[in-house]
Tab-separated table of C-alpha atoms in Angstrom:
chain	number	residue	atom	x	y	z
A	1	MET	CA	-17.639	-5.527	-55.501
A	2	ALA	CA	-20.237	-3.920	-57.982
A	3	ALA	CA	-20.623	-0.738	-56.422
A	4	GLY	CA	-16.681	-0.558	-57.232
A	5	LEU	CA	-17.168	-2.082	-60.808
A	6	LYS	CA	-20.919	-0.195	-61.573
A	7	ARG	CA	-18.932	2.907	-63.737
A	8	ASP	CA	-16.757	0.545	-66.521
A	9	PRO	CA	-18.625	-0.518	-69.576
A	10	ILE	CA	-19.009	-4.880	-70.160
A	11	VAL	CA	-18.119	-6.482	-73.292
A	12	ILE	CA	-19.725	-8.917	-74.547
A	13	LEU	CA	-16.895	-11.501	-75.573
A	14	ARG	CA	-17.571	-14.878	-78.686
A	15	ILE	CA	-14.981	-17.008	-77.393
A	16	ASP	CA	-15.089	-19.401	-80.414
A	17	GLY	CA	-11.887	-21.036	-80.438
A	18	GLU	CA	-9.971	-19.370	-82.975
A	19	ASP	CA	-7.793	-16.964	-80.372
A	20	LEU	CA	-6.988	-20.437	-78.363
A	21	SER	CA	-6.025	-22.182	-82.057
A	22	GLU	CA	-3.483	-18.934	-82.549
A	23	PHE	CA	-2.098	-18.961	-79.081
A	24	ILE	CA	-1.326	-22.507	-79.380
A	25	ASN	CA	0.821	-22.075	-82.559
A	26	GLY	CA	2.181	-18.359	-82.004
A	27	PRO	CA	5.313	-17.371	-80.774
A	28	SER	CA	4.700	-16.841	-77.136
A	29	TYR	CA	3.004	-20.135	-76.447
A	30	GLU	CA	6.591	-22.839	-75.384
A	31	ALA	CA	7.423	-19.418	-72.990
A	32	GLU	CA	3.825	-18.645	-70.857
A	33	MET	CA	3.250	-22.590	-70.906
A	34	VAL	CA	6.646	-23.122	-69.273
A	35	SER	CA	6.100	-20.139	-66.846
A	36	ILE	CA	1.983	-21.695	-65.985
A	37	PHE	CA	4.069	-25.168	-65.166
A	38	GLN	CA	6.198	-24.145	-63.295
A	39	GLN	CA	3.689	-22.481	-61.461
A	40	ILE	CA	1.958	-25.945	-61.338
A	41	VAL	CA	4.440	-27.942	-60.383
A	42	SER	CA	4.836	-25.717	-56.823
A	43	ASP	CA	1.459	-26.905	-56.782
A	44	ASP	CA	1.955	-30.288	-56.550
A	45	ALA	CA	0.043	-31.956	-58.962
A	46	ILE	CA	-0.368	-35.122	-59.043
A	47	SER	CA	-0.778	-36.813	-63.129
A	48	LEU	CA	-0.023	-35.623	-66.315
A	49	GLN	CA	-4.162	-34.788	-66.379
A	50	ASP	CA	-4.255	-32.583	-62.884
A	51	CYS	CA	-1.420	-30.090	-64.742
A	52	ILE	CA	-3.272	-29.837	-67.594
A	53	VAL	CA	-6.492	-29.067	-65.934
A	54	ASN	CA	-4.548	-26.523	-63.812
A	55	ALA	CA	-3.218	-24.787	-66.828
A	56	PHE	CA	-6.376	-24.812	-68.199
A	57	GLU	CA	-7.526	-22.441	-65.062
A	58	LYS	CA	-4.569	-20.350	-65.027
A	59	LEU	CA	-5.764	-18.971	-68.848
A	60	THR	CA	-8.073	-16.407	-69.361
A	61	VAL	CA	-10.222	-14.680	-72.249
A	62	ASP	CA	-6.564	-13.196	-73.790
A	63	HIS	CA	-5.660	-16.617	-74.245
A	64	GLY	CA	-9.347	-17.460	-76.018
A	65	VAL	CA	-10.067	-19.795	-72.809
A	66	PRO	CA	-14.162	-18.987	-71.084
A	67	PRO	CA	-13.795	-18.955	-67.532
A	68	CYS	CA	-12.809	-22.511	-66.165
A	69	SER	CA	-14.531	-21.866	-62.707
A	70	ASP	CA	-17.984	-22.212	-64.552
A	71	SER	CA	-19.137	-25.827	-64.396
A	72	TRP	CA	-20.694	-25.486	-68.038
A	73	VAL	CA	-18.018	-24.859	-69.149
A	74	ILE	CA	-16.158	-27.595	-67.323
A	75	SER	CA	-18.760	-30.373	-68.262
A	76	ASN	CA	-18.894	-29.534	-72.285
A	77	ILE	CA	-15.515	-28.463	-73.602
A	78	ILE	CA	-12.478	-28.637	-71.133
A	79	GLU	CA	-13.721	-32.770	-70.057
A	80	PRO	CA	-14.827	-33.960	-73.223
A	81	ALA	CA	-11.446	-32.849	-74.352
A	82	LEU	CA	-9.413	-34.275	-71.896
A	83	GLN	CA	-11.409	-37.262	-71.904
A	84	SER	CA	-10.830	-37.414	-75.997
A	85	TRP	CA	-7.003	-37.016	-75.593
A	86	SER	CA	-6.936	-39.646	-72.339
A	87	ASP	CA	-8.941	-42.599	-74.783
A	88	ASP	CA	-4.946	-42.143	-76.651
A	89	ASN	CA	-2.322	-41.551	-73.948
A	90	ASP	CA	-1.103	-43.090	-70.846
A	91	VAL	CA	-1.919	-39.768	-68.038
A	92	GLU	CA	-0.126	-41.662	-66.016
A	93	LYS	CA	3.201	-41.266	-67.689
A	94	LEU	CA	5.915	-39.281	-65.484
A	95	VAL	CA	5.002	-35.247	-65.924
A	96	SER	CA	7.916	-33.480	-67.088
A	97	GLN	CA	7.920	-29.736	-69.106
A	98	GLU	CA	8.148	-31.503	-72.067
A	99	THR	CA	5.675	-34.133	-71.882
A	100	PHE	CA	3.281	-31.065	-70.702
A	101	LEU	CA	3.628	-28.926	-73.686
A	102	GLU	CA	3.494	-31.230	-75.497
A	103	ALA	CA	0.116	-33.107	-74.109
A	104	PHE	CA	-1.712	-29.715	-73.216
A	105	LYS	CA	-0.918	-28.460	-76.650
A	106	LYS	CA	-3.193	-31.779	-77.913
A	107	VAL	CA	-5.847	-30.932	-75.614
A	108	ALA	CA	-6.152	-27.206	-76.326
A	109	GLU	CA	-6.951	-28.176	-79.898
A	110	ARG	CA	-9.367	-30.446	-79.042
A	111	VAL	CA	-10.927	-27.908	-76.578
A	112	ALA	CA	-10.490	-24.892	-79.454
A	113	LYS	CA	-12.640	-27.260	-81.558
A	114	ASN	CA	-14.841	-27.743	-78.747
A	115	LEU	CA	-15.449	-24.122	-78.840
A	116	LYS	CA	-15.904	-23.249	-82.220
A	117	GLU	CA	-18.533	-25.713	-82.347
A	118	LYS	CA	-20.539	-24.516	-79.204
A	119	PRO	CA	-19.053	-21.066	-79.072
A	120	VAL	CA	-18.941	-19.528	-75.113
A	121	ILE	CA	-20.446	-15.883	-75.058
A	122	VAL	CA	-18.574	-14.180	-72.100
A	123	ALA	CA	-18.926	-10.978	-70.422
A	124	HIS	CA	-15.683	-8.929	-69.806
A	125	SER	CA	-15.270	-6.015	-67.725
A	126	GLU	CA	-12.399	-4.406	-66.446
A	127	SER	CA	-11.615	-1.602	-63.689
A	128	THR	CA	-8.260	0.408	-62.287
A	129	PHE	CA	-8.542	1.429	-59.014
A	130	ASP	CA	-5.699	4.386	-59.406
A	131	GLY	CA	-7.016	6.657	-56.794
A	132	SER	CA	-8.807	9.313	-59.340
A	133	GLY	CA	-12.114	8.609	-57.364
A	134	ILE	CA	-10.696	9.185	-53.606
A	135	LYS	CA	-9.792	12.858	-55.616
A	136	ARG	CA	-12.328	13.796	-56.454
A	137	LEU	CA	-14.085	13.042	-53.080
A	138	LEU	CA	-11.459	15.082	-51.417
A	139	SER	CA	-11.756	17.511	-53.381
A	140	ASN	CA	-15.635	18.389	-52.670
A	141	LYS	CA	-15.552	19.041	-49.759
A	142	PHE	CA	-19.526	19.537	-49.430
A	143	GLU	CA	-19.682	15.833	-50.997
A	144	LEU	CA	-17.130	14.841	-48.522
A	145	ASP	CA	-18.883	16.141	-45.792
A	146	LYS	CA	-22.490	14.480	-46.219
A	147	SER	CA	-20.536	11.073	-47.441
A	148	LEU	CA	-18.421	10.971	-43.764
A	149	ASN	CA	-21.910	12.307	-42.122
A	150	ILE	CA	-24.180	10.227	-43.332
A	151	ALA	CA	-21.526	6.433	-42.935
A	152	LEU	CA	-21.044	8.145	-38.533
A	153	ASN	CA	-25.227	8.033	-38.301
A	154	ASN	CA	-24.822	4.450	-37.140
A	155	VAL	CA	-21.568	4.738	-34.888
A	156	PRO	CA	-22.362	4.215	-31.392
A	157	LYS	CA	-20.535	7.163	-29.158
A	158	ASP	CA	-20.167	7.600	-25.366
A	159	ARG	CA	-21.418	10.206	-22.924
A	160	ASN	CA	-18.835	12.366	-23.637
A	161	SER	CA	-19.630	12.019	-27.909
A	162	LYS	CA	-16.523	9.699	-28.591
A	163	MET	CA	-16.887	6.787	-31.054
A	164	SER	CA	-14.427	4.534	-31.424
A	165	LYS	CA	-11.643	4.260	-34.017
A	166	GLU	CA	-12.416	0.289	-34.642
A	167	TYR	CA	-15.309	1.335	-36.199
A	168	LEU	CA	-13.079	3.214	-38.751
A	169	ARG	CA	-13.737	0.129	-41.201
A	170	ALA	CA	-17.393	-0.110	-41.063
A	171	VAL	CA	-17.257	3.870	-42.023
A	172	LEU	CA	-14.474	3.451	-44.362
A	173	GLU	CA	-16.981	0.841	-46.218
A	174	VAL	CA	-19.486	3.227	-46.187
A	175	VAL	CA	-17.703	5.651	-47.750
A	176	ALA	CA	-15.877	3.205	-50.643
A	177	PRO	CA	-18.391	3.897	-52.969
A	178	SER	CA	-18.248	7.271	-53.033
A	179	ALA	CA	-14.416	7.484	-53.495
A	180	GLY	CA	-14.290	4.575	-56.419
A	181	LEU	CA	-13.433	2.104	-53.973
A	182	PRO	CA	-14.816	-1.521	-53.905
A	183	PRO	CA	-16.055	-3.376	-50.803
A	184	ILE	CA	-13.587	-4.101	-48.278
A	185	GLY	CA	-12.765	-7.627	-48.799
A	186	ALA	CA	-13.631	-7.906	-52.383
A	187	VAL	CA	-10.394	-7.274	-54.293
A	188	GLU	CA	-6.898	-8.845	-51.798
A	189	GLN	CA	-4.475	-6.404	-53.996
A	190	ILE	CA	-6.871	-3.018	-52.399
A	191	ASP	CA	-7.585	-4.580	-49.217
A	192	LYS	CA	-3.720	-4.650	-48.709
A	193	VAL	CA	-3.428	-0.806	-49.602
A	194	VAL	CA	-6.329	-0.211	-46.831
A	195	ALA	CA	-4.202	-2.184	-44.214
A	196	ASP	CA	-0.996	-0.062	-44.773
A	197	ALA	CA	-2.949	3.129	-45.050
A	198	PHE	CA	-4.725	2.144	-41.995
A	199	ASP	CA	-0.404	1.899	-40.631
A	200	MET	CA	0.694	4.809	-41.851
A	201	VAL	CA	-1.708	6.584	-40.479
A	202	ASN	CA	-1.637	4.604	-36.846
A	203	ALA	CA	-5.501	3.785	-36.810
A	204	ASN	CA	-4.753	0.735	-35.423
A	205	HIS	CA	-5.020	1.448	-31.588
A	206	TRP	CA	-8.442	1.810	-30.501
A	207	LYS	CA	-9.452	4.131	-28.538
A	208	MET	CA	-11.906	6.766	-27.816
A	209	VAL	CA	-11.883	9.547	-30.077
A	210	LYS	CA	-13.999	13.112	-30.880
A	211	GLU	CA	-15.871	13.564	-34.084
A	212	ASP	CA	-13.666	15.505	-35.974
A	213	GLU	CA	-10.843	13.727	-35.041
A	214	PHE	CA	-12.209	10.610	-36.340
A	215	LYS	CA	-13.470	12.270	-39.700
A	216	LYS	CA	-10.203	13.560	-40.144
A	217	LEU	CA	-8.327	10.119	-39.349
A	218	LEU	CA	-10.665	8.995	-42.434
A	219	THR	CA	-9.679	11.270	-44.313
A	220	GLU	CA	-5.960	10.579	-43.931
A	221	ILE	CA	-6.909	6.948	-44.272
A	222	LEU	CA	-8.698	7.655	-47.813
A	223	GLY	CA	-5.151	9.846	-48.320
A	224	SER	CA	-2.995	7.855	-48.699
A	225	ILE	CA	-4.815	5.195	-49.779
A	226	MET	CA	-5.252	7.687	-52.687
A	227	LEU	CA	-1.259	8.432	-53.001
A	228	GLN	CA	-0.841	4.803	-53.019
A	229	LEU	CA	-3.058	3.779	-55.903
A	230	GLU	CA	-1.420	6.729	-57.774
A	231	GLY	CA	1.898	5.311	-57.554
A	232	ASN	CA	0.967	1.952	-58.522
A	233	PRO	CA	-2.848	1.663	-60.336
A	234	ILE	CA	-4.755	-1.974	-59.616
A	235	SER	CA	-6.179	-3.367	-62.468
A	236	ILE	CA	-8.257	-6.245	-62.128
A	237	SER	CA	-10.712	-8.008	-64.460
A	238	SER	CA	-14.320	-10.263	-64.166
A	239	ASN	CA	-15.389	-12.597	-66.922
A	240	SER	CA	-19.472	-14.441	-66.636
A	241	VAL	CA	-20.288	-17.277	-69.128
A	242	VAL	CA	-23.887	-15.814	-70.180
A	243	HIS	CA	-25.857	-18.609	-70.671
A	244	GLU	CA	-28.926	-16.983	-71.695
A	245	PRO	CA	-29.925	-15.452	-75.250
A	246	LEU	CA	-29.141	-12.314	-75.531
A	247	ALA	CA	-31.269	-9.737	-77.709
A	248	SER	CA	-29.741	-9.048	-80.807
A	249	SER	CA	-26.551	-10.590	-79.926
A	250	SER	CA	-25.488	-10.487	-83.161
A	251	SER	CA	-25.075	-6.812	-82.616
A	252	LEU	CA	-22.844	-7.144	-79.677
A	253	LEU	CA	-20.681	-9.624	-79.997
A	254	GLN	CA	-17.359	-8.349	-80.516
A	255	PRO	CA	-14.159	-11.215	-81.099
A	256	SER	CA	-11.888	-11.347	-78.379
A	257	SER	CA	-8.594	-9.524	-78.860
């Protein structure tokens, strides 16, 4: 996915519990957590503690929560807060929306305290796929032909110099970085757009075609992807905990928003 995100800046965030405290004491807390609770209940969480853990996994740096996919965050920030809370409470009590909201807030207060004592540094990046990269490529015939020719170098041909349409996806993946797209399989929403584009140009019926027709099909696929993304841009974000000290980190840190 790095190829699709390489042009996007990385912001260094210092997660120190302040944003989390503001969230749990702010006006949007109950509405957002009720929505999360309803999602969790459909996931068949079996205990109040499971609900709390799952809820933290659904929160983001925008809420002041570092990535819960990071083992250090779990073992040093989340688990100690859960342990402290469970020592004083009946974790097996019946799960309801009311008990969840009350319990989560108590654990979140402990998490915020842990973050104040052990701030977490997070590298945050955002990327929006709006079709502009494809538009630039399609408007430059020289660059388009160059990208397609490079991508077609390894596509096998039969005795009549024809190639199978089954290689369209493989060729698209080679062209993707030049079109400002992530690798196939890296972003689920983009994969759906690609699949729709293949259906629109009837590219899923494998047959042998000449090189010119192969290029024409690929160009049509790119055009279809571009139109879909122009109409409905797809934004994604990436967050990674920084475990190594940053050189002159004090000048790089920016508070999360």
